[in-house]
Tab-separated table of C-alpha atoms in Angstrom:
chain	number	residue	atom	x	y	z
M	1	UNK	CA	-81.991	-3.609	-95.745
M	2	UNK	CA	-85.259	-5.498	-96.121
M	3	UNK	CA	-87.662	-2.480	-96.803
M	4	UNK	CA	-87.631	0.590	-98.753
M	5	UNK	CA	-86.090	3.678	-97.130
M	6	UNK	CA	-84.980	7.149	-98.499
M	7	UNK	CA	-82.271	8.820	-96.510
M	8	UNK	CA	-81.868	12.355	-97.025
M	9	UNK	CA	-78.870	14.022	-95.646
M	10	UNK	CA	-78.575	17.939	-94.796
M	11	UNK	CA	-75.137	18.658	-93.544
M	12	UNK	CA	-72.920	21.653	-92.219
M	13	UNK	CA	-69.930	22.039	-94.334
M	14	UNK	CA	-66.925	19.977	-93.226
M	15	UNK	CA	-69.039	17.749	-90.924
M	16	UNK	CA	-68.492	14.825	-93.183
M	17	UNK	CA	-72.170	14.274	-93.901
M	18	UNK	CA	-71.441	13.614	-97.407
M	19	UNK	CA	-68.902	10.780	-96.643
M	20	UNK	CA	-71.356	9.327	-94.130
M	21	UNK	CA	-74.129	9.064	-96.855
M	22	UNK	CA	-71.812	7.799	-99.376
M	23	UNK	CA	-70.327	5.022	-97.231
M	24	UNK	CA	-74.009	4.282	-95.834
M	25	UNK	CA	-75.120	3.777	-99.376
M	26	UNK	CA	-72.091	1.551	-100.262
M	27	UNK	CA	-72.725	-0.547	-97.153
M	28	UNK	CA	-76.628	-0.810	-97.864
M	29	UNK	CA	-75.712	-1.270	-101.543
M	30	UNK	CA	-78.280	1.417	-102.570
M	31	UNK	CA	-77.710	4.373	-104.912
M	32	UNK	CA	-76.153	7.674	-103.637
M	33	UNK	CA	-76.880	10.932	-105.123
M	34	UNK	CA	-75.145	14.336	-104.507
M	35	UNK	CA	-73.326	16.339	-107.439
M	36	UNK	CA	-74.629	13.498	-109.745
M	37	UNK	CA	-77.918	15.068	-109.542
M	38	UNK	CA	-76.520	18.170	-111.247
M	39	UNK	CA	-75.313	16.395	-114.115
M	40	UNK	CA	-78.467	14.397	-114.333
M	41	UNK	CA	-80.599	17.479	-114.113
M	42	UNK	CA	-78.143	19.140	-116.769
M	43	UNK	CA	-78.819	16.133	-119.197
M	44	UNK	CA	-82.356	16.194	-119.043
M	45	UNK	CA	-82.991	20.003	-119.502
M	46	UNK	CA	-80.212	20.369	-122.244
M	47	UNK	CA	-78.391	22.953	-120.380
M	48	UNK	CA	-74.628	22.925	-119.815
M	49	UNK	CA	-73.268	21.326	-116.655
M	50	UNK	CA	-70.958	24.322	-116.336
M	51	UNK	CA	-74.024	26.538	-115.555
M	52	UNK	CA	-75.379	24.110	-113.147
M	53	UNK	CA	-72.215	23.858	-111.146
M	54	UNK	CA	-71.927	27.492	-110.987
M	55	UNK	CA	-75.462	28.204	-109.541
M	56	UNK	CA	-76.211	24.987	-107.804
M	57	UNK	CA	-77.402	25.241	-104.153
M	58	UNK	CA	-77.551	29.197	-104.446
M	59	UNK	CA	-81.048	30.636	-103.944
M	60	UNK	CA	-80.609	33.715	-106.216
M	61	UNK	CA	-84.310	34.907	-106.381
M	62	UNK	CA	-83.062	37.792	-108.284
M	63	UNK	CA	-84.027	38.231	-111.915
M	64	UNK	CA	-80.985	40.810	-112.472
M	65	UNK	CA	-78.520	37.998	-111.311
M	66	UNK	CA	-80.036	35.488	-113.877
M	67	UNK	CA	-79.870	38.403	-116.645
M	68	UNK	CA	-76.381	39.188	-115.448
M	69	UNK	CA	-74.953	35.738	-115.743
M	70	UNK	CA	-76.486	35.306	-119.097
M	71	UNK	CA	-78.269	32.222	-117.852
M	72	UNK	CA	-81.699	33.720	-118.222
M	73	UNK	CA	-81.763	33.623	-121.859
M	74	UNK	CA	-80.891	29.906	-122.013
M	75	UNK	CA	-83.993	29.291	-120.384
M	76	UNK	CA	-86.107	30.684	-123.093
M	77	UNK	CA	-85.805	27.258	-124.859
M	78	UNK	CA	-87.629	25.840	-122.003
M	79	UNK	CA	-91.673	26.236	-121.463
M	80	UNK	CA	-93.537	26.515	-119.270
M	81	UNK	CA	-90.654	27.607	-116.959
M	82	UNK	CA	-89.338	30.102	-119.426
M	83	UNK	CA	-90.131	33.190	-117.216
M	84	UNK	CA	-88.443	31.771	-114.161
M	85	UNK	CA	-85.001	32.402	-112.683
M	86	UNK	CA	-82.591	29.637	-113.456
M	87	UNK	CA	-81.937	28.788	-109.917
M	88	UNK	CA	-85.711	28.060	-109.598
M	89	UNK	CA	-85.621	25.927	-112.809
M	90	UNK	CA	-82.944	24.168	-111.359
M	91	UNK	CA	-84.539	23.491	-108.214
M	92	UNK	CA	-87.699	22.128	-109.786
M	93	UNK	CA	-85.701	20.035	-112.133
M	94	UNK	CA	-83.805	18.319	-109.120
M	95	UNK	CA	-86.955	18.153	-107.166
M	96	UNK	CA	-88.608	15.907	-109.944
M	97	UNK	CA	-85.471	14.010	-110.206
M	98	UNK	CA	-85.394	13.203	-106.581
M	99	UNK	CA	-89.021	12.246	-106.640
M	100	UNK	CA	-88.288	9.873	-109.235
M	101	UNK	CA	-85.329	8.206	-107.584
M	102	UNK	CA	-87.401	7.944	-104.366
M	103	UNK	CA	-89.886	6.240	-106.398
M	104	UNK	CA	-87.429	3.777	-107.754
M	105	UNK	CA	-86.260	2.501	-104.243
M	106	UNK	CA	-84.066	3.043	-101.414
M	107	UNK	CA	-81.277	5.540	-101.858
M	108	UNK	CA	-79.193	8.305	-100.285
M	109	UNK	CA	-79.760	11.935	-101.268
M	110	UNK	CA	-77.391	14.568	-99.853
M	111	UNK	CA	-78.425	18.277	-99.726
M	112	UNK	CA	-80.852	19.907	-102.346
M	113	UNK	CA	-83.624	20.270	-99.691
M	114	UNK	CA	-84.369	16.660	-100.058
M	115	UNK	CA	-86.302	16.336	-96.815
M	116	UNK	CA	-88.574	19.158	-98.056
M	117	UNK	CA	-88.901	17.900	-101.575
M	118	UNK	CA	-89.891	14.345	-100.304
M	119	UNK	CA	-91.990	15.729	-97.361
M	120	UNK	CA	-95.129	13.604	-98.542
M	121	UNK	CA	-92.978	10.361	-98.747
M	122	UNK	CA	-93.756	7.944	-95.915
M	123	UNK	CA	-90.415	5.939	-96.332
M	124	UNK	CA	-88.121	8.704	-95.791
M	125	UNK	CA	-85.673	9.428	-93.149
M	126	UNK	CA	-84.337	12.942	-92.764
M	127	UNK	CA	-80.935	13.136	-91.370
M	128	UNK	CA	-78.788	16.391	-90.371
M	129	UNK	CA	-75.272	15.950	-89.776
M	130	UNK	CA	-73.267	18.784	-87.804
M	131	UNK	CA	-70.142	19.348	-85.907
M	132	UNK	CA	-68.337	22.263	-83.956
M	133	UNK	CA	-66.846	24.870	-86.116
M	134	UNK	CA	-63.318	24.181	-84.924
M	135	UNK	CA	-63.716	20.506	-85.796
M	136	UNK	CA	-65.031	21.238	-89.294
M	137	UNK	CA	-62.249	23.779	-90.199
M	138	UNK	CA	-59.700	21.256	-89.074
M	139	UNK	CA	-61.343	18.744	-91.355
M	140	UNK	CA	-61.621	20.888	-94.256
M	141	UNK	CA	-58.060	21.766	-93.956
M	142	UNK	CA	-56.956	18.010	-93.831
M	143	UNK	CA	-59.473	16.311	-96.136
M	144	UNK	CA	-59.759	19.045	-98.800
M	145	UNK	CA	-56.197	20.265	-98.337
M	146	UNK	CA	-57.387	23.836	-97.780
M	147	UNK	CA	-54.583	25.778	-96.416
M	148	UNK	CA	-55.736	29.374	-95.953
M	149	UNK	CA	-59.143	30.738	-95.412
M	150	UNK	CA	-60.836	27.469	-94.377
M	151	UNK	CA	-62.842	29.112	-91.575
M	152	UNK	CA	-64.004	31.452	-94.073
M	153	UNK	CA	-64.940	28.889	-96.533
M	154	UNK	CA	-66.906	26.947	-93.936
M	155	UNK	CA	-68.912	29.991	-92.745
M	156	UNK	CA	-69.750	31.021	-96.374
M	157	UNK	CA	-70.680	27.682	-97.535
M	158	UNK	CA	-72.877	27.121	-94.462
M	159	UNK	CA	-74.508	30.443	-94.948
M	160	UNK	CA	-75.242	29.633	-98.558
M	161	UNK	CA	-76.770	26.282	-97.717
M	162	UNK	CA	-79.024	27.917	-94.943
M	163	UNK	CA	-80.336	30.503	-97.370
M	164	UNK	CA	-81.012	27.808	-100.092
M	165	UNK	CA	-82.750	25.729	-97.528
M	166	UNK	CA	-84.861	28.482	-96.259
M	167	UNK	CA	-85.624	30.059	-99.525
M	168	UNK	CA	-87.113	26.932	-100.960
M	169	UNK	CA	-88.632	25.191	-97.815
M	170	UNK	CA	-89.521	28.327	-95.704
M	171	UNK	CA	-87.843	26.386	-92.768
M	172	UNK	CA	-84.852	26.880	-90.790
M	173	UNK	CA	-81.963	24.849	-91.820
M	174	UNK	CA	-80.265	23.030	-89.070
M	175	UNK	CA	-83.489	23.143	-86.698
M	176	UNK	CA	-83.626	19.741	-85.095
M	177	UNK	CA	-87.349	19.508	-85.696
M	178	UNK	CA	-87.008	19.523	-89.443
M	179	UNK	CA	-85.153	16.307	-89.409
M	180	UNK	CA	-85.957	12.782	-87.793
M	181	UNK	CA	-82.112	12.438	-86.599
M	182	UNK	CA	-79.481	14.860	-86.032
M	183	UNK	CA	-75.942	13.742	-85.281
M	184	UNK	CA	-72.746	15.343	-84.170
M	185	UNK	CA	-70.146	13.752	-86.223
M	186	UNK	CA	-67.260	15.235	-84.133
M	187	UNK	CA	-68.868	13.518	-80.982
M	188	UNK	CA	-70.061	10.330	-82.620
M	189	UNK	CA	-67.317	9.773	-85.129
M	190	UNK	CA	-68.178	9.243	-88.932
M	191	UNK	CA	-68.222	5.645	-88.329
M	192	UNK	CA	-70.391	5.865	-85.214
M	193	UNK	CA	-72.732	7.998	-87.323
M	194	UNK	CA	-73.143	5.391	-89.914
M	195	UNK	CA	-73.880	2.661	-87.322
M	196	UNK	CA	-76.493	4.707	-85.651
M	197	UNK	CA	-78.333	5.392	-89.191
M	198	UNK	CA	-78.015	1.753	-89.864
M	199	UNK	CA	-79.482	0.779	-86.509
M	200	UNK	CA	-82.345	3.477	-87.118
M	201	UNK	CA	-83.017	2.012	-90.651
M	202	UNK	CA	-83.449	-1.427	-89.130
M	203	UNK	CA	-85.512	-0.106	-86.416
M	204	UNK	CA	-88.030	1.618	-88.944
M	205	UNK	CA	-88.010	-1.483	-91.366
M	206	UNK	CA	-89.203	-3.798	-88.409
B	1	UNK	CA	-72.797	0.419	-69.508
B	2	UNK	CA	-69.129	0.161	-68.517
B	3	UNK	CA	-67.986	3.746	-68.343
B	4	UNK	CA	-69.446	6.961	-67.204
B	5	UNK	CA	-71.746	8.819	-69.359
B	6	UNK	CA	-73.962	11.896	-68.297
B	7	UNK	CA	-77.123	12.104	-70.506
B	8	UNK	CA	-79.023	15.302	-70.684
B	9	UNK	CA	-82.127	15.460	-72.515
B	10	UNK	CA	-83.858	18.528	-73.827
B	11	UNK	CA	-87.466	18.016	-74.977
B	12	UNK	CA	-90.505	19.467	-76.688
B	13	UNK	CA	-93.482	19.364	-74.515
B	14	UNK	CA	-95.444	15.997	-75.366
B	15	UNK	CA	-92.604	14.459	-77.173
B	16	UNK	CA	-91.956	11.757	-74.509
B	17	UNK	CA	-88.459	12.824	-73.762
B	18	UNK	CA	-89.089	12.717	-70.125
B	19	UNK	CA	-90.366	9.209	-70.369
B	20	UNK	CA	-87.427	8.201	-72.717
B	21	UNK	CA	-84.940	9.465	-70.118
B	22	UNK	CA	-86.704	7.861	-67.134
B	23	UNK	CA	-86.916	4.458	-69.192
B	24	UNK	CA	-83.399	4.730	-70.261
B	25	UNK	CA	-82.127	5.484	-66.718
B	26	UNK	CA	-84.114	2.375	-65.411
B	27	UNK	CA	-82.649	0.082	-68.112
B	28	UNK	CA	-78.954	1.356	-67.663
B	29	UNK	CA	-79.657	1.150	-63.553
B	30	UNK	CA	-78.437	4.864	-63.086
B	31	UNK	CA	-80.053	7.912	-61.432
B	32	UNK	CA	-82.712	9.774	-63.121
B	33	UNK	CA	-83.097	13.579	-62.413
B	34	UNK	CA	-86.200	15.879	-63.391
B	35	UNK	CA	-88.393	17.317	-60.741
B	36	UNK	CA	-86.354	15.746	-58.209
B	37	UNK	CA	-83.879	18.584	-59.023
B	38	UNK	CA	-86.280	21.084	-57.489
B	39	UNK	CA	-87.074	19.355	-54.326
B	40	UNK	CA	-83.387	18.848	-53.869
B	41	UNK	CA	-82.377	22.625	-54.541
B	42	UNK	CA	-85.307	23.507	-52.306
B	43	UNK	CA	-83.913	21.446	-49.306
B	44	UNK	CA	-80.491	22.619	-49.759
B	45	UNK	CA	-81.663	26.348	-49.792
B	46	UNK	CA	-84.219	26.188	-47.109
B	47	UNK	CA	-86.761	27.764	-49.525
B	48	UNK	CA	-90.223	26.095	-49.830
B	49	UNK	CA	-90.789	23.712	-52.563
B	50	UNK	CA	-94.043	25.449	-53.475
B	51	UNK	CA	-92.029	28.499	-54.420
B	52	UNK	CA	-89.799	26.804	-56.670
B	53	UNK	CA	-92.487	24.596	-58.433
B	54	UNK	CA	-93.978	27.960	-59.241
B	55	UNK	CA	-91.022	29.505	-60.806
B	56	UNK	CA	-89.180	26.521	-62.062
B	57	UNK	CA	-87.958	26.804	-65.777
B	58	UNK	CA	-89.410	30.335	-66.107
B	59	UNK	CA	-86.745	32.944	-66.837
B	60	UNK	CA	-88.148	35.922	-65.472
B	61	UNK	CA	-85.237	38.283	-65.342
B	62	UNK	CA	-87.754	40.981	-64.118
B	63	UNK	CA	-87.140	42.251	-60.643
B	64	UNK	CA	-90.682	43.385	-60.474
B	65	UNK	CA	-91.887	40.014	-61.132
B	66	UNK	CA	-89.957	38.669	-58.219
B	67	UNK	CA	-91.248	41.570	-56.006
B	68	UNK	CA	-94.635	40.801	-57.099
B	69	UNK	CA	-94.555	37.342	-56.451
B	70	UNK	CA	-93.124	38.074	-52.949
B	71	UNK	CA	-90.179	35.798	-53.823
B	72	UNK	CA	-87.727	38.517	-53.655
B	73	UNK	CA	-87.905	39.147	-50.073
B	74	UNK	CA	-87.419	35.192	-49.247
B	75	UNK	CA	-83.942	35.624	-50.797
B	76	UNK	CA	-82.528	37.958	-48.372
B	77	UNK	CA	-81.750	35.270	-46.132
B	78	UNK	CA	-79.204	34.045	-48.750
B	79	UNK	CA	-76.033	35.761	-49.211
B	80	UNK	CA	-74.042	36.555	-51.344
B	81	UNK	CA	-76.860	35.868	-53.936
B	82	UNK	CA	-79.434	38.008	-52.092
B	83	UNK	CA	-79.718	40.776	-54.692
B	84	UNK	CA	-80.481	38.502	-57.388
B	85	UNK	CA	-83.881	37.629	-58.870
B	86	UNK	CA	-85.064	34.384	-57.499
B	87	UNK	CA	-85.290	32.649	-60.866
B	88	UNK	CA	-81.498	33.221	-61.156
B	89	UNK	CA	-80.811	31.882	-57.543
B	90	UNK	CA	-82.725	28.664	-58.509
B	91	UNK	CA	-80.811	28.271	-61.713
B	92	UNK	CA	-77.519	28.586	-59.835
B	93	UNK	CA	-78.556	26.256	-57.182
B	94	UNK	CA	-79.711	23.596	-59.608
B	95	UNK	CA	-76.637	24.267	-61.907
B	96	UNK	CA	-74.396	23.312	-58.872
B	97	UNK	CA	-76.645	20.243	-58.070
B	98	UNK	CA	-76.387	19.093	-61.681
B	99	UNK	CA	-72.476	19.351	-61.527
B	100	UNK	CA	-72.433	17.510	-58.369
B	101	UNK	CA	-74.552	14.626	-59.786
B	102	UNK	CA	-72.419	14.542	-62.913
B	103	UNK	CA	-69.393	14.214	-60.808
B	104	UNK	CA	-70.832	11.334	-58.882
B	105	UNK	CA	-71.327	8.995	-61.796
B	106	UNK	CA	-73.374	8.211	-64.843
B	107	UNK	CA	-77.071	9.684	-64.859
B	108	UNK	CA	-79.794	11.179	-66.822
B	109	UNK	CA	-80.818	14.772	-66.394
B	110	UNK	CA	-83.842	16.128	-68.105
B	111	UNK	CA	-84.266	19.832	-68.873
B	112	UNK	CA	-82.654	22.633	-66.749
B	113	UNK	CA	-80.124	23.503	-69.500
B	114	UNK	CA	-78.206	20.388	-68.557
B	115	UNK	CA	-76.149	20.426	-71.536
B	116	UNK	CA	-75.329	24.056	-71.016
B	117	UNK	CA	-74.472	23.695	-67.419
B	118	UNK	CA	-72.307	20.613	-68.293
B	119	UNK	CA	-70.572	22.099	-71.334
B	120	UNK	CA	-66.986	21.508	-69.731
B	121	UNK	CA	-67.854	18.116	-68.896
B	122	UNK	CA	-66.204	15.452	-71.380
B	123	UNK	CA	-68.364	12.468	-70.468
B	124	UNK	CA	-71.722	14.017	-71.512
B	125	UNK	CA	-74.087	13.223	-74.204
B	126	UNK	CA	-76.411	15.903	-75.036
B	127	UNK	CA	-79.949	14.697	-76.545
B	128	UNK	CA	-82.846	16.706	-77.771
B	129	UNK	CA	-86.355	14.959	-78.188
B	130	UNK	CA	-88.904	16.486	-80.505
B	131	UNK	CA	-91.809	15.612	-82.516
B	132	UNK	CA	-94.457	17.037	-84.865
B	133	UNK	CA	-96.971	19.430	-83.086
B	134	UNK	CA	-100.132	17.196	-83.878
B	135	UNK	CA	-98.351	14.068	-82.530
B	136	UNK	CA	-97.488	15.917	-79.085
B	137	UNK	CA	-101.178	17.352	-78.866
B	138	UNK	CA	-102.404	13.952	-79.450
B	139	UNK	CA	-100.036	12.319	-76.745
B	140	UNK	CA	-100.706	15.144	-73.938
B	141	UNK	CA	-104.482	14.580	-74.597
B	142	UNK	CA	-103.728	10.720	-73.937
B	143	UNK	CA	-101.051	10.484	-71.599
B	144	UNK	CA	-101.809	13.520	-69.326
B	145	UNK	CA	-105.636	13.413	-69.849
B	146	UNK	CA	-105.825	17.020	-71.118
B	147	UNK	CA	-109.153	17.415	-72.580
B	148	UNK	CA	-109.522	20.982	-73.882
B	149	UNK	CA	-106.737	23.272	-74.762
B	150	UNK	CA	-103.862	20.857	-75.278
B	151	UNK	CA	-102.565	22.536	-78.328
B	152	UNK	CA	-102.499	25.880	-76.334
B	153	UNK	CA	-100.552	24.077	-73.510
B	154	UNK	CA	-98.018	22.558	-75.894
B	155	UNK	CA	-97.282	26.005	-77.520
B	156	UNK	CA	-96.968	27.713	-74.248
B	157	UNK	CA	-94.779	25.305	-72.598
B	158	UNK	CA	-92.530	25.208	-75.695
B	159	UNK	CA	-92.283	28.921	-75.765
B	160	UNK	CA	-91.313	28.991	-71.871
B	161	UNK	CA	-88.691	26.238	-72.182
B	162	UNK	CA	-87.267	28.070	-75.326
B	163	UNK	CA	-87.003	31.240	-73.635
B	164	UNK	CA	-85.615	29.555	-70.369
B	165	UNK	CA	-82.858	27.974	-72.470
B	166	UNK	CA	-81.882	30.918	-74.383
B	167	UNK	CA	-81.993	33.384	-71.401
B	168	UNK	CA	-79.478	31.093	-69.528
B	169	UNK	CA	-77.409	29.525	-72.392
B	170	UNK	CA	-77.569	32.475	-74.837
B	171	UNK	CA	-78.195	29.675	-77.627
B	172	UNK	CA	-81.348	28.537	-79.418
B	173	UNK	CA	-83.592	25.760	-77.915
B	174	UNK	CA	-83.969	22.906	-80.316
B	175	UNK	CA	-81.102	23.860	-82.716
B	176	UNK	CA	-79.397	20.609	-83.780
B	177	UNK	CA	-75.947	21.979	-83.253
B	178	UNK	CA	-76.334	22.605	-79.488
B	179	UNK	CA	-76.951	18.573	-79.005
B	180	UNK	CA	-75.085	15.387	-79.906
B	181	UNK	CA	-78.202	13.843	-81.033
B	182	UNK	CA	-81.732	14.811	-81.855
B	183	UNK	CA	-84.408	12.381	-82.174
B	184	UNK	CA	-87.723	12.670	-83.590
B	185	UNK	CA	-89.895	10.466	-81.110
B	186	UNK	CA	-93.046	10.183	-83.485
B	187	UNK	CA	-90.888	8.780	-86.370
B	188	UNK	CA	-88.495	6.650	-84.273
B	189	UNK	CA	-91.075	5.462	-81.419
B	190	UNK	CA	-90.033	5.960	-77.581
B	191	UNK	CA	-88.674	2.604	-77.624
B	192	UNK	CA	-86.614	3.086	-80.817
B	193	UNK	CA	-85.333	6.452	-79.266
B	194	UNK	CA	-84.284	4.476	-76.100
B	195	UNK	CA	-82.495	1.723	-78.268
B	196	UNK	CA	-80.781	4.431	-80.271
B	197	UNK	CA	-79.549	6.207	-77.168
B	198	UNK	CA	-78.191	2.809	-75.923
B	199	UNK	CA	-76.447	2.061	-79.091
B	200	UNK	CA	-74.873	5.765	-78.776
B	201	UNK	CA	-73.614	5.157	-75.320
B	202	UNK	CA	-72.013	1.917	-76.327
B	203	UNK	CA	-70.462	3.609	-79.039
B	204	UNK	CA	-69.151	6.371	-77.001
B	205	UNK	CA	-67.777	4.032	-74.068
B	206	UNK	CA	-65.818	1.772	-76.680
């Protein structure tokens, strides 16, 4: 790629959105951020990565939950965010990191409301990857080796992502108008999605 | 194009979805169906085109409305649909026409719940074209020469299309998962959208 493009990817669980993003970043030779964000955020804040993993992408909004998990007390080291639920703190930390990454140059960012966080950024391409439920359940079984309860896992993860997204962005997760490009990975294939994204980036950089 | 692909296009008002479909059909040298459907349906049923134009893409569901418009009485000529609101009759007529068109070969079909009507068809590519409200209002002013009330017209038309779509398909209009590909025409440009659609068709026909 010749110019600067930040690709954010929202994805239904099991759709292959993360894999598409990872492969795209590889082919374009640009950084890829997903779980890495958590580690980076954890290091920056001094909080343990375990806590971050546990609450990541859950919009808890409840002070009680933070108190119950003991996460709230940890926050007292941090000012001026010390009277804020830990989920919101994590969101702010990750948002700042995402903005820094976008400033540095082209990259792929999966999840974490990247499209919303970078809503003021002109070089962003917001993508949503989805697929029919039966395709995703089958893929979760095959790729992640989940034997039983795959459908339940897919439904629960989607529900969690949807509520995380709407809690922080006040928009509806998976609504076409929130993204520049939405792709059905079952119809188009993972490599087809990657090819379409590359064509789109070429178009935008012209 | 080498194989057979039916492209259905749902579109937000003012997004240029119709123009994209028309140009795509031209470039692929395949039929394009939009308002033409109404004329065809009208001819087939023996109803006047004026009546069809008036109720097209309105999901009325109310017998009272049909009676009030006088449209209901006309239906009595038609059996066995004679006890059905005229909007539903038109939907069924158009659905049958769409299925016939899809049977005949590659084509572009704009609106009319084409994606839902052809849900059993394997050669279909369902597309949704959208754009931010301010872009569409500006475009409606420029392209359609609407001077005042453009924003209101955009909102009302979208609302009507959304309720038409959800009434007949029981799905949410503009939700990414209902389509194989959703495109932001403001970000990608009308010619960019056409190029992406051509790349997608090539991918699917490989």
